[in-house]
Short mmCIF file of C-alpha atoms in Angstrom, two decimals:
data_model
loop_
_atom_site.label_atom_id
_atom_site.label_comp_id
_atom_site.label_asym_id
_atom_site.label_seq_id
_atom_site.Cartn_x
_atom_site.Cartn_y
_atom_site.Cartn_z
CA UNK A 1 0.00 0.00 0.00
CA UNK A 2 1.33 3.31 -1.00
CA UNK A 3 1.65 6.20 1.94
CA UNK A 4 1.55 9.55 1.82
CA UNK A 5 5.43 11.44 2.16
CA UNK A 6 4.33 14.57 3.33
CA UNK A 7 1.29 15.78 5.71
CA UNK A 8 -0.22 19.23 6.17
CA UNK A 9 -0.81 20.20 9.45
CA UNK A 10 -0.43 24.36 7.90
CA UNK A 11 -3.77 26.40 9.54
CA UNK A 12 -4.04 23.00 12.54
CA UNK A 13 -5.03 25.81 14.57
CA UNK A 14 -3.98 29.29 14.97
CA UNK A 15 -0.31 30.62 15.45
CA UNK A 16 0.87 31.00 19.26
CA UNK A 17 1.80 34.51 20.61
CA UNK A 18 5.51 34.46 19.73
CA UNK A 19 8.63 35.10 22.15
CA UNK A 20 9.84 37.55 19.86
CA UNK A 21 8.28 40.58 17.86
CA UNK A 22 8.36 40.14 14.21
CA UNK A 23 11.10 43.20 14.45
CA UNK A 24 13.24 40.79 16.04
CA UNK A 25 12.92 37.72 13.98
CA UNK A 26 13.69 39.63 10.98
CA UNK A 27 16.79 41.15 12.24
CA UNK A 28 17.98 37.81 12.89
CA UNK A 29 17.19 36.28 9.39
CA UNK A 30 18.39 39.63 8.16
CA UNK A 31 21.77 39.21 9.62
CA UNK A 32 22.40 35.48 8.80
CA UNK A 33 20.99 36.29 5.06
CA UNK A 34 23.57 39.14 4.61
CA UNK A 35 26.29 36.89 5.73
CA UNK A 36 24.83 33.94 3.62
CA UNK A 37 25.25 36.70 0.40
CA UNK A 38 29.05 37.60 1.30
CA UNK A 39 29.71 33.97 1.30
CA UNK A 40 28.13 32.70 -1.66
CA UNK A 41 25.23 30.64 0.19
CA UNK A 42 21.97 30.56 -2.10
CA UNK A 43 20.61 28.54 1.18
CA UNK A 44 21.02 27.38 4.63
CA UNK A 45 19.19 23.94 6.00
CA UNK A 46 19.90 24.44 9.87
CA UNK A 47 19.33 21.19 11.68
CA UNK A 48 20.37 21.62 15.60
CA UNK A 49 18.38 22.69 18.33
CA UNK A 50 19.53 26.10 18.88
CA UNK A 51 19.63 27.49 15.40
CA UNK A 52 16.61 26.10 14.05
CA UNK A 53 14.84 27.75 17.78
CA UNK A 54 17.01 30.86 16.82
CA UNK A 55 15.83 31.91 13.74
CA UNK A 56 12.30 30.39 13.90
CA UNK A 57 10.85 30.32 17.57
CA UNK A 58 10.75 26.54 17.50
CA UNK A 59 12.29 24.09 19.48
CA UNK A 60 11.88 20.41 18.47
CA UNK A 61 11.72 17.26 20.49
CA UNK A 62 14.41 14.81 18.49
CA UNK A 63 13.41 11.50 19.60
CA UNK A 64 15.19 10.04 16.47
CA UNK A 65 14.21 11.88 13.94
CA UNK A 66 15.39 14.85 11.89
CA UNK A 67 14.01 18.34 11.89
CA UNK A 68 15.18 20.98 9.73
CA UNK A 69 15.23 24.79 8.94
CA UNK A 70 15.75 25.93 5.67
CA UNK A 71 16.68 29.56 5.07
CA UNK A 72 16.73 30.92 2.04
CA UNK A 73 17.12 34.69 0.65
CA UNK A 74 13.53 34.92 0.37
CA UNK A 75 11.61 32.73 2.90
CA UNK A 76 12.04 30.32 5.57
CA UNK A 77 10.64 27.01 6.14
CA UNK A 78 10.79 24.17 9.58
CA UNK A 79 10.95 20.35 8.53
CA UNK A 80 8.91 18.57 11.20
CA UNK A 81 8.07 15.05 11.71
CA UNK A 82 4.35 13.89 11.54
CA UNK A 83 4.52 12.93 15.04
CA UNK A 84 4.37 16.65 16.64
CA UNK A 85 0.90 17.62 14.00
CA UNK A 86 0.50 21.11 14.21
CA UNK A 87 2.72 22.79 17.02
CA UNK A 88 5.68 23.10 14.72
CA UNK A 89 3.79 24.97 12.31
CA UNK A 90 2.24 27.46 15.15
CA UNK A 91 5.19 28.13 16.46
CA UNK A 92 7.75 28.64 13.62
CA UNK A 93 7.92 32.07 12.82
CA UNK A 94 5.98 33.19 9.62
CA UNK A 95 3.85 29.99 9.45
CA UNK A 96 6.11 28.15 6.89
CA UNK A 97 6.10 24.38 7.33
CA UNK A 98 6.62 20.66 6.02
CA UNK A 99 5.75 17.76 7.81
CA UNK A 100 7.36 14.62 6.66
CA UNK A 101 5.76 10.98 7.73
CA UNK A 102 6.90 8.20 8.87
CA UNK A 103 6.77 5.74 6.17
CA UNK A 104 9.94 5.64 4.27
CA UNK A 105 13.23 6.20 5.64
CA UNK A 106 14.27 9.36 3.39
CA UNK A 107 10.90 11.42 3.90
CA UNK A 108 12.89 13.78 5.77
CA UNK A 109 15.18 14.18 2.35
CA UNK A 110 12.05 14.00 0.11
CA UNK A 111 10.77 17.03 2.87
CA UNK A 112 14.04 19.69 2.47
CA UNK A 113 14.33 18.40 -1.56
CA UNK A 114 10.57 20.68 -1.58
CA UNK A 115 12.33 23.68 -0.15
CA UNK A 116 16.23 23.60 -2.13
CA UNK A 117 15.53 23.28 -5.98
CA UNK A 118 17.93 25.07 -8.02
CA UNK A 119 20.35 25.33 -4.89
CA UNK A 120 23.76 24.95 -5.68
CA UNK A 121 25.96 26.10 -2.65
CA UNK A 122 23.82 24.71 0.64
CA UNK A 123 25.32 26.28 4.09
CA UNK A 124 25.38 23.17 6.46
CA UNK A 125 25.92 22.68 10.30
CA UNK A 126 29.07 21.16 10.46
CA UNK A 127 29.49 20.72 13.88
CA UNK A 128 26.01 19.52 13.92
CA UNK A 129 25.48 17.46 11.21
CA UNK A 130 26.44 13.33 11.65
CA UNK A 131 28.57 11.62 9.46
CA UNK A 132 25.36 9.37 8.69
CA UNK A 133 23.10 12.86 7.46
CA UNK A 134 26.10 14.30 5.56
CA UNK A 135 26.81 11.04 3.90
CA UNK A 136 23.17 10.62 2.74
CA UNK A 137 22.45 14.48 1.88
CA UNK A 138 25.60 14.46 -0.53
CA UNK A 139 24.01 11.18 -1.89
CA UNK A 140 20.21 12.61 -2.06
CA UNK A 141 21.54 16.18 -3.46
CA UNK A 142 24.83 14.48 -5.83
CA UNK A 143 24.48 18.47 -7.94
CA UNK A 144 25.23 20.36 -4.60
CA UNK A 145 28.16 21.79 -2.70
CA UNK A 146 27.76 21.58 0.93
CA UNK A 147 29.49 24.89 3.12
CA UNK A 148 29.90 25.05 6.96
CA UNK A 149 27.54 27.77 8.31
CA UNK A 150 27.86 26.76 12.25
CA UNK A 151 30.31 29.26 12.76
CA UNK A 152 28.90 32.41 10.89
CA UNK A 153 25.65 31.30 13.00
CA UNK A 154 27.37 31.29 16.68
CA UNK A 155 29.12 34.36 15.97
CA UNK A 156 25.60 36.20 14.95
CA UNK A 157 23.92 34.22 18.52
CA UNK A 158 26.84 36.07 20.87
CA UNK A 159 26.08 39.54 20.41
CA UNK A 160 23.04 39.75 22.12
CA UNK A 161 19.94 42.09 20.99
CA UNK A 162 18.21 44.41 23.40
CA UNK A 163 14.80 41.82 23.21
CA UNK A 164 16.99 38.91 23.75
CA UNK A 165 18.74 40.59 27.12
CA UNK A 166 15.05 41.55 28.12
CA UNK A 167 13.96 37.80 27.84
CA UNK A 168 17.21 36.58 29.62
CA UNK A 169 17.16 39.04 32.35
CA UNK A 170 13.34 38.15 32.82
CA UNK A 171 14.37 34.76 33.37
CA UNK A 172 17.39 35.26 35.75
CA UNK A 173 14.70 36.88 38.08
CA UNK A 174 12.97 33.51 38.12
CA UNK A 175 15.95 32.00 38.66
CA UNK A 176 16.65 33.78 41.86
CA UNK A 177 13.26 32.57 43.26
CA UNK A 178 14.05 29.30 42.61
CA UNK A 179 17.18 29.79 44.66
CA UNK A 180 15.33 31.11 47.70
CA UNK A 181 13.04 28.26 47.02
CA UNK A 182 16.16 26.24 47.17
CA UNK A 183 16.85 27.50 50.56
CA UNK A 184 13.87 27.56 52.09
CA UNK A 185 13.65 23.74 51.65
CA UNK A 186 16.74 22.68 52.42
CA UNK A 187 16.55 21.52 56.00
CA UNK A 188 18.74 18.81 57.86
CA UNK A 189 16.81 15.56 56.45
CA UNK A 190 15.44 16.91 53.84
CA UNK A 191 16.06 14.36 50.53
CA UNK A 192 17.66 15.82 47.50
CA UNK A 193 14.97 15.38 45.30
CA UNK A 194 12.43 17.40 47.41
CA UNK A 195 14.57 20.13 47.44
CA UNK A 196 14.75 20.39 43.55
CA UNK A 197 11.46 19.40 43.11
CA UNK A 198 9.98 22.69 44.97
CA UNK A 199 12.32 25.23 43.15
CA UNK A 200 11.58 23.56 40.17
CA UNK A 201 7.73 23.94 40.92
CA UNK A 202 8.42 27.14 42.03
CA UNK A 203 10.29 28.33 38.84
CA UNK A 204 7.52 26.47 36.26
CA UNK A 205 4.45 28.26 38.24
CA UNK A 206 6.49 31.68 37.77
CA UNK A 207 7.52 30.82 34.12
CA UNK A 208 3.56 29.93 33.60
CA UNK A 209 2.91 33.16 34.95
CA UNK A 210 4.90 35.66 33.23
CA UNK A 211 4.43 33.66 29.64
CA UNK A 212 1.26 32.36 29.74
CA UNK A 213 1.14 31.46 26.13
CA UNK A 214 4.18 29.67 26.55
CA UNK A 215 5.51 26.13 26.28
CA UNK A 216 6.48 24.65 30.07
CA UNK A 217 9.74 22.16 29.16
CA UNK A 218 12.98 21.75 30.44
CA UNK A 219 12.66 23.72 33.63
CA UNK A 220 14.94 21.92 36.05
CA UNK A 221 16.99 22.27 39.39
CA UNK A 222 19.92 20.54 40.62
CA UNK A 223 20.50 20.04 44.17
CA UNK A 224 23.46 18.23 45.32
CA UNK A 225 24.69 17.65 48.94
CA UNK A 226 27.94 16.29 50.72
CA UNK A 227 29.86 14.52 47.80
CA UNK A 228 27.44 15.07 45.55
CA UNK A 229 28.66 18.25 45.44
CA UNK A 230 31.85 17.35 44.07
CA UNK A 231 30.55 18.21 40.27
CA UNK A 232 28.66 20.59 38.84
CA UNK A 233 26.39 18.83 36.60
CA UNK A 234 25.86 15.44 39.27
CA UNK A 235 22.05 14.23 39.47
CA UNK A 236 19.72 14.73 42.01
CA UNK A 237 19.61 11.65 44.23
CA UNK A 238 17.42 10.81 47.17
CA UNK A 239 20.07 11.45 49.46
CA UNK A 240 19.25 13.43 52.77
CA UNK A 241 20.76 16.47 53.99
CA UNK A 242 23.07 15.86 56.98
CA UNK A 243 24.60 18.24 59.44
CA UNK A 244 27.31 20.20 58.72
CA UNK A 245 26.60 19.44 54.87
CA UNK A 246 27.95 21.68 52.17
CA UNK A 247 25.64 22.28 50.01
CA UNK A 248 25.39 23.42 46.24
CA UNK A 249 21.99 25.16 44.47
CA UNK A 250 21.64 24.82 40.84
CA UNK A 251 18.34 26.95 39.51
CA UNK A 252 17.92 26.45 35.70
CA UNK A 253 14.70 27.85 34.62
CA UNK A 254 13.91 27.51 30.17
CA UNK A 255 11.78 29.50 28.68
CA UNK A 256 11.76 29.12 24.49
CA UNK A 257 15.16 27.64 24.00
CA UNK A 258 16.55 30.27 26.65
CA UNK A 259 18.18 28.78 29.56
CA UNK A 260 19.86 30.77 32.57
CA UNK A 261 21.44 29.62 35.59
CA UNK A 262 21.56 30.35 39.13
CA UNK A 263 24.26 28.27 41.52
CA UNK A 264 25.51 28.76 45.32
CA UNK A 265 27.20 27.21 47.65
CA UNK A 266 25.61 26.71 51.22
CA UNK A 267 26.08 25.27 54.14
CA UNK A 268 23.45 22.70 56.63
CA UNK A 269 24.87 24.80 59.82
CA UNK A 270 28.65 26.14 60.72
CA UNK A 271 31.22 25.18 57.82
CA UNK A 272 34.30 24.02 59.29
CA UNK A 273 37.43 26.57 59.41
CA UNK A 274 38.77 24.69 56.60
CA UNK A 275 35.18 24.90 54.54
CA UNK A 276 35.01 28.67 55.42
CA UNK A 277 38.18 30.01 53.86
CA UNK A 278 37.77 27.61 50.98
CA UNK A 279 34.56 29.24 50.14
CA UNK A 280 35.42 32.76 51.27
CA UNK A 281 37.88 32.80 48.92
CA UNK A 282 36.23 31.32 45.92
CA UNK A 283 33.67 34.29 46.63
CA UNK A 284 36.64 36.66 46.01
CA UNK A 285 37.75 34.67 42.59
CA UNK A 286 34.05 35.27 41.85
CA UNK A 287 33.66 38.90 42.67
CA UNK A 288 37.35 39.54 40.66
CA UNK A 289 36.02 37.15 37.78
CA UNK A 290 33.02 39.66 37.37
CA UNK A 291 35.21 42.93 37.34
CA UNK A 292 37.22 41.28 34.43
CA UNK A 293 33.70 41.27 32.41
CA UNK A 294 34.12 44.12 30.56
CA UNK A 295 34.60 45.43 26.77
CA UNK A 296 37.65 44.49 25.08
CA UNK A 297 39.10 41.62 27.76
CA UNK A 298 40.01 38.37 26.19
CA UNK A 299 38.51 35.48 27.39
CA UNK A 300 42.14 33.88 27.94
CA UNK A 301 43.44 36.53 29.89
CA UNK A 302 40.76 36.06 32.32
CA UNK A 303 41.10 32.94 32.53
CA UNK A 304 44.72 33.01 32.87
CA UNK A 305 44.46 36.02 36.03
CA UNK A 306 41.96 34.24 38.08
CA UNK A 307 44.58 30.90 37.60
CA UNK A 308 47.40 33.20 39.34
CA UNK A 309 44.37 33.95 42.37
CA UNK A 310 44.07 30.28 42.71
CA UNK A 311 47.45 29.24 42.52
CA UNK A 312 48.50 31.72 45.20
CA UNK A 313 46.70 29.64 47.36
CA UNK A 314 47.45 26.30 46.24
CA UNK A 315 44.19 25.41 44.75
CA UNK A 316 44.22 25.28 41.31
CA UNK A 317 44.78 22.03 40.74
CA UNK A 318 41.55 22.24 42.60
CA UNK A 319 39.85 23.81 39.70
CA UNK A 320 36.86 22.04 37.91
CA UNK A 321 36.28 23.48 34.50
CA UNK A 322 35.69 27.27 32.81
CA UNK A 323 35.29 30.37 34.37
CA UNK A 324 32.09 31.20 32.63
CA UNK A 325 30.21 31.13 29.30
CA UNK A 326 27.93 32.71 26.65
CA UNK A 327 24.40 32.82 27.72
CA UNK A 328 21.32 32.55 25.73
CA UNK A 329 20.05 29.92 23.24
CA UNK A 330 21.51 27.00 24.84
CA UNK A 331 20.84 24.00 27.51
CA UNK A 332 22.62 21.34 28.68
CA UNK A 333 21.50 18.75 26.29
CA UNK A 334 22.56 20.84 23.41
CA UNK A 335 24.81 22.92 24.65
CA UNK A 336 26.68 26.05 23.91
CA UNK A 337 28.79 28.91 22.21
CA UNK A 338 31.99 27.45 22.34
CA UNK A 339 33.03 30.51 20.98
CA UNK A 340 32.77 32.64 23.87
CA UNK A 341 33.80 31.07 26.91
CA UNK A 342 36.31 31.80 29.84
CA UNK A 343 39.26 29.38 29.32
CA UNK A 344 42.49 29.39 28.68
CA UNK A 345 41.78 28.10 24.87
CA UNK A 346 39.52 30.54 23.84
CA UNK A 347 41.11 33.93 22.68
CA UNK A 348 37.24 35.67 21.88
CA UNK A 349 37.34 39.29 23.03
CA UNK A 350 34.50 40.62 24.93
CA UNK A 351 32.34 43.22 23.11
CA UNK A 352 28.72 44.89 24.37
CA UNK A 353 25.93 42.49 24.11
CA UNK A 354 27.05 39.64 25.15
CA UNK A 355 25.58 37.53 28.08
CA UNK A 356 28.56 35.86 29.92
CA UNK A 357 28.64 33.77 33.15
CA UNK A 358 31.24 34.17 36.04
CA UNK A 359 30.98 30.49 37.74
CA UNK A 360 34.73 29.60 39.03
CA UNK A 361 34.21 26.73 41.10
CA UNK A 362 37.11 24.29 43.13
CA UNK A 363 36.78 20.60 44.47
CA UNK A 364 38.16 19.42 47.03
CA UNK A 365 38.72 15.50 47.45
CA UNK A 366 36.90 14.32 50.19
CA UNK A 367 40.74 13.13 51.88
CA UNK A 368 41.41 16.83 52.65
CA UNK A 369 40.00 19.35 55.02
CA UNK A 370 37.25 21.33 53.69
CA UNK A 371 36.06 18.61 51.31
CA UNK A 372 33.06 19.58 48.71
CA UNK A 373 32.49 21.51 45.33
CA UNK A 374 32.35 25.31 45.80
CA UNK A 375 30.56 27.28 43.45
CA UNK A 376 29.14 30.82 42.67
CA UNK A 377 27.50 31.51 39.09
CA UNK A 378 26.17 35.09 37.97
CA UNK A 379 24.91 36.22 34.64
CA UNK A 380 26.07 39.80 33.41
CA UNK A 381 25.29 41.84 30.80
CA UNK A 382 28.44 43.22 28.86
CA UNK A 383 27.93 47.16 28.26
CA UNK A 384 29.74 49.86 26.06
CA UNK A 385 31.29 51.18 29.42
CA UNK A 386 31.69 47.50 31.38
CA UNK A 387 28.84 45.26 32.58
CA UNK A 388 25.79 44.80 33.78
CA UNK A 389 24.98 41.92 36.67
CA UNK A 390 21.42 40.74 36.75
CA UNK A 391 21.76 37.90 38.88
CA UNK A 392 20.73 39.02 42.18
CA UNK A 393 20.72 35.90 44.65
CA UNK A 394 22.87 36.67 47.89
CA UNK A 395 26.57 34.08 47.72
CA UNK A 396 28.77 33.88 50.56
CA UNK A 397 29.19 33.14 54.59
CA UNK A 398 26.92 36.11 55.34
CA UNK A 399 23.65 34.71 53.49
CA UNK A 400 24.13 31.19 53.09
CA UNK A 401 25.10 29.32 56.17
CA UNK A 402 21.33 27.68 56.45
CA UNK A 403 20.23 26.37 60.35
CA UNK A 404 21.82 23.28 61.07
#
């Protein structure tokens, strides 16, 4: 029996209220369309998470199969699967669509085929795009050349627009309640989980709230305890929260592809001695890591001062990762900028506009006084005249030391 390639799902409905004005939208597909012209690109077929959400308003949900964005210098189109009907169609900016079924394996190659002809010079995510997909588009499309067009695309996502900072900074506020919610739950005895499962509640009702035509995914909260603490990205577990406990926060509310993220370090009752300067003094490589956030630093040379503030003190072989990182379309199962973050690799200047972290964190091994993970992470705003800090959640000895 012969099946249908394609379905319409176009007019399932009626378009959602959009993050974005159209202003917005088209400055985006503006930009990336100029830079397609001065490199030759007739058209670009975006296939990650965070370009197709940046330059159409939709975020997918892969679950093994392939979505698409196709940008050329007239129109746009989203490649959806059959499986999600209408909602990629009401979301995706300017209400261009193509749903592919099921039913054969190429469909999703029969779908973007619709939206290329004549294309000769295809921009391509190369950092995206599997050796599987790239073998089978240059066999689907034998007449084209494939281009990289991952980097033009990060470079345009760093520099921040005033609607974008608006939308981050709303959600950094929400992030800070879900750090108080964080604290108010966190009692000696108190399991993990329930912890992050009231900031996370807290966060989603507040998210609901301020967007109420918006989608509620990928809200979550980390809350790790003891030697859980040890890493910054460890699982919630059921473990309870003992005495004397350090503690570590980790709000990250997601709102339209946006994620932000709020982290502390706390204490269940009195740190040690040990635990006190250890954190005291990763609240001063935090407060100097945020005065180096300014126009025209490189990325390396921060890195490479707050190394000499660690190594004065013998810690940083204690140190865990980056400094910071580029905030904005991203999450942590898609991830990042790698363009703009605070290591000792990455020689990116700063310029106004873009969102940067300041997260410098330490562990120490649970054989040595003062065992735990320490971390503080802000979120500031870099200005024509130096930066802008819009994370407002209390750090330190003075606010954090919760009753033991």
């Amino acid at each position: 029996m012969q099946r249908e390639r394609l379905q319409n799902y176009v007019g399932n409905g009626v378009p959602v209220t959009p993050t974005f004005p159209a202003a917005e939208m088209e400055r985006r597909l503006g930009s990336i369309r100029t830079s397609m012209a001065e490199a030759g690109i007739d058209a670009a077929l975006f296939t990650s998470y965070h370009n197709i959400n940046y330059y159409s308003d939709f975020l997918y949900c892969y679950f093994g199969r392939r979505y698409g964005l196709v940008v050329d210098h007239q129109q746009m189109t989203s490649i959806s699967a059959g499986i999600d009907g209408g909602q990629p169609w009401r979301r995706t900016y300017g209400g261009r669509n193509i749903t592919y079924t099921d039913w054969q394996k190429d469909n999703w190659f029969h779908a973007v085929r619709q939206v290329i002809p004549g294309v000769k010079r295809l921009g391509i995510e190369f950092d995206h795009i599997s050796l599987d997909t790239f073998a089978l588009l240059r066999h689907e499309f034998p007449q084209v050349e494939f281009v990289d067009i991952a980097a033009i695309a990060m470079r345009q996502r760093m520099i921040k627009s005033d609607a974008e900072i608006a939308h981050i900074e709303q959600m950094t506020r929400i992030a800070d309640i879900g750090g108080a919610a964080c604290a108010e739950a966190a009692t000696v005895g108190t399991p993990e989980h329930e912890v992050a499962l009231h900031s996370t509640a807290t966060m989603v009702r507040e998210i609901a709230r301020t967007w109420p035509g918006g989608e509620l995914l990928d809200t979550w909260t980390w809350f790790q305890s003891g030697i859980n603490t040890d890493g910054a990205h460890n699982p919630v577990t059921s473990r309870k929260i003992e005495r004397g406990d350090i503690l570590s926060l980790n709000c990250f509310p997601m709102v339209a592809g946006y994620y932000v993220a709020l982290e502390r370090t706390l204490f269940a009752g009195q740190p040690s001695d040990e635990h006190l300067r250890l954190w005291e003094f990763n609240c001063r490589i935090h407060d100097r890591g945020k005065e180096l956030l300014v126009p025209g630093n490189r990325c390396s040379d921060i890195a490479r001062e707050l190394n000499e503030m660690y190594a004065s003190e013998n810690l940083l072989q204690f140190r865990s990762f980056g400094y910071g990182h580029s905030f904005g379309v991203l999450c942590h199962y898609y991830g990042r900028e790698a363009g703009l973050e605070l290591r000792e690799d990455c020689d990116t200047v700063l310029e106004p506009g873009m969102v940067v972290s300041m997260e410098p964190m330490i562990t120490i091994p649970e054989t040595l006084p003062g065992a735990g993970g320490y971390r503080e992470h802000d979120i500031l705003v870099v200005t024509e005249t130096g930066n802008r800090n819009i994370t407002g959640f209390p750090y330190g000895p003075e606010h954090l030391i919760l009753p033991g």
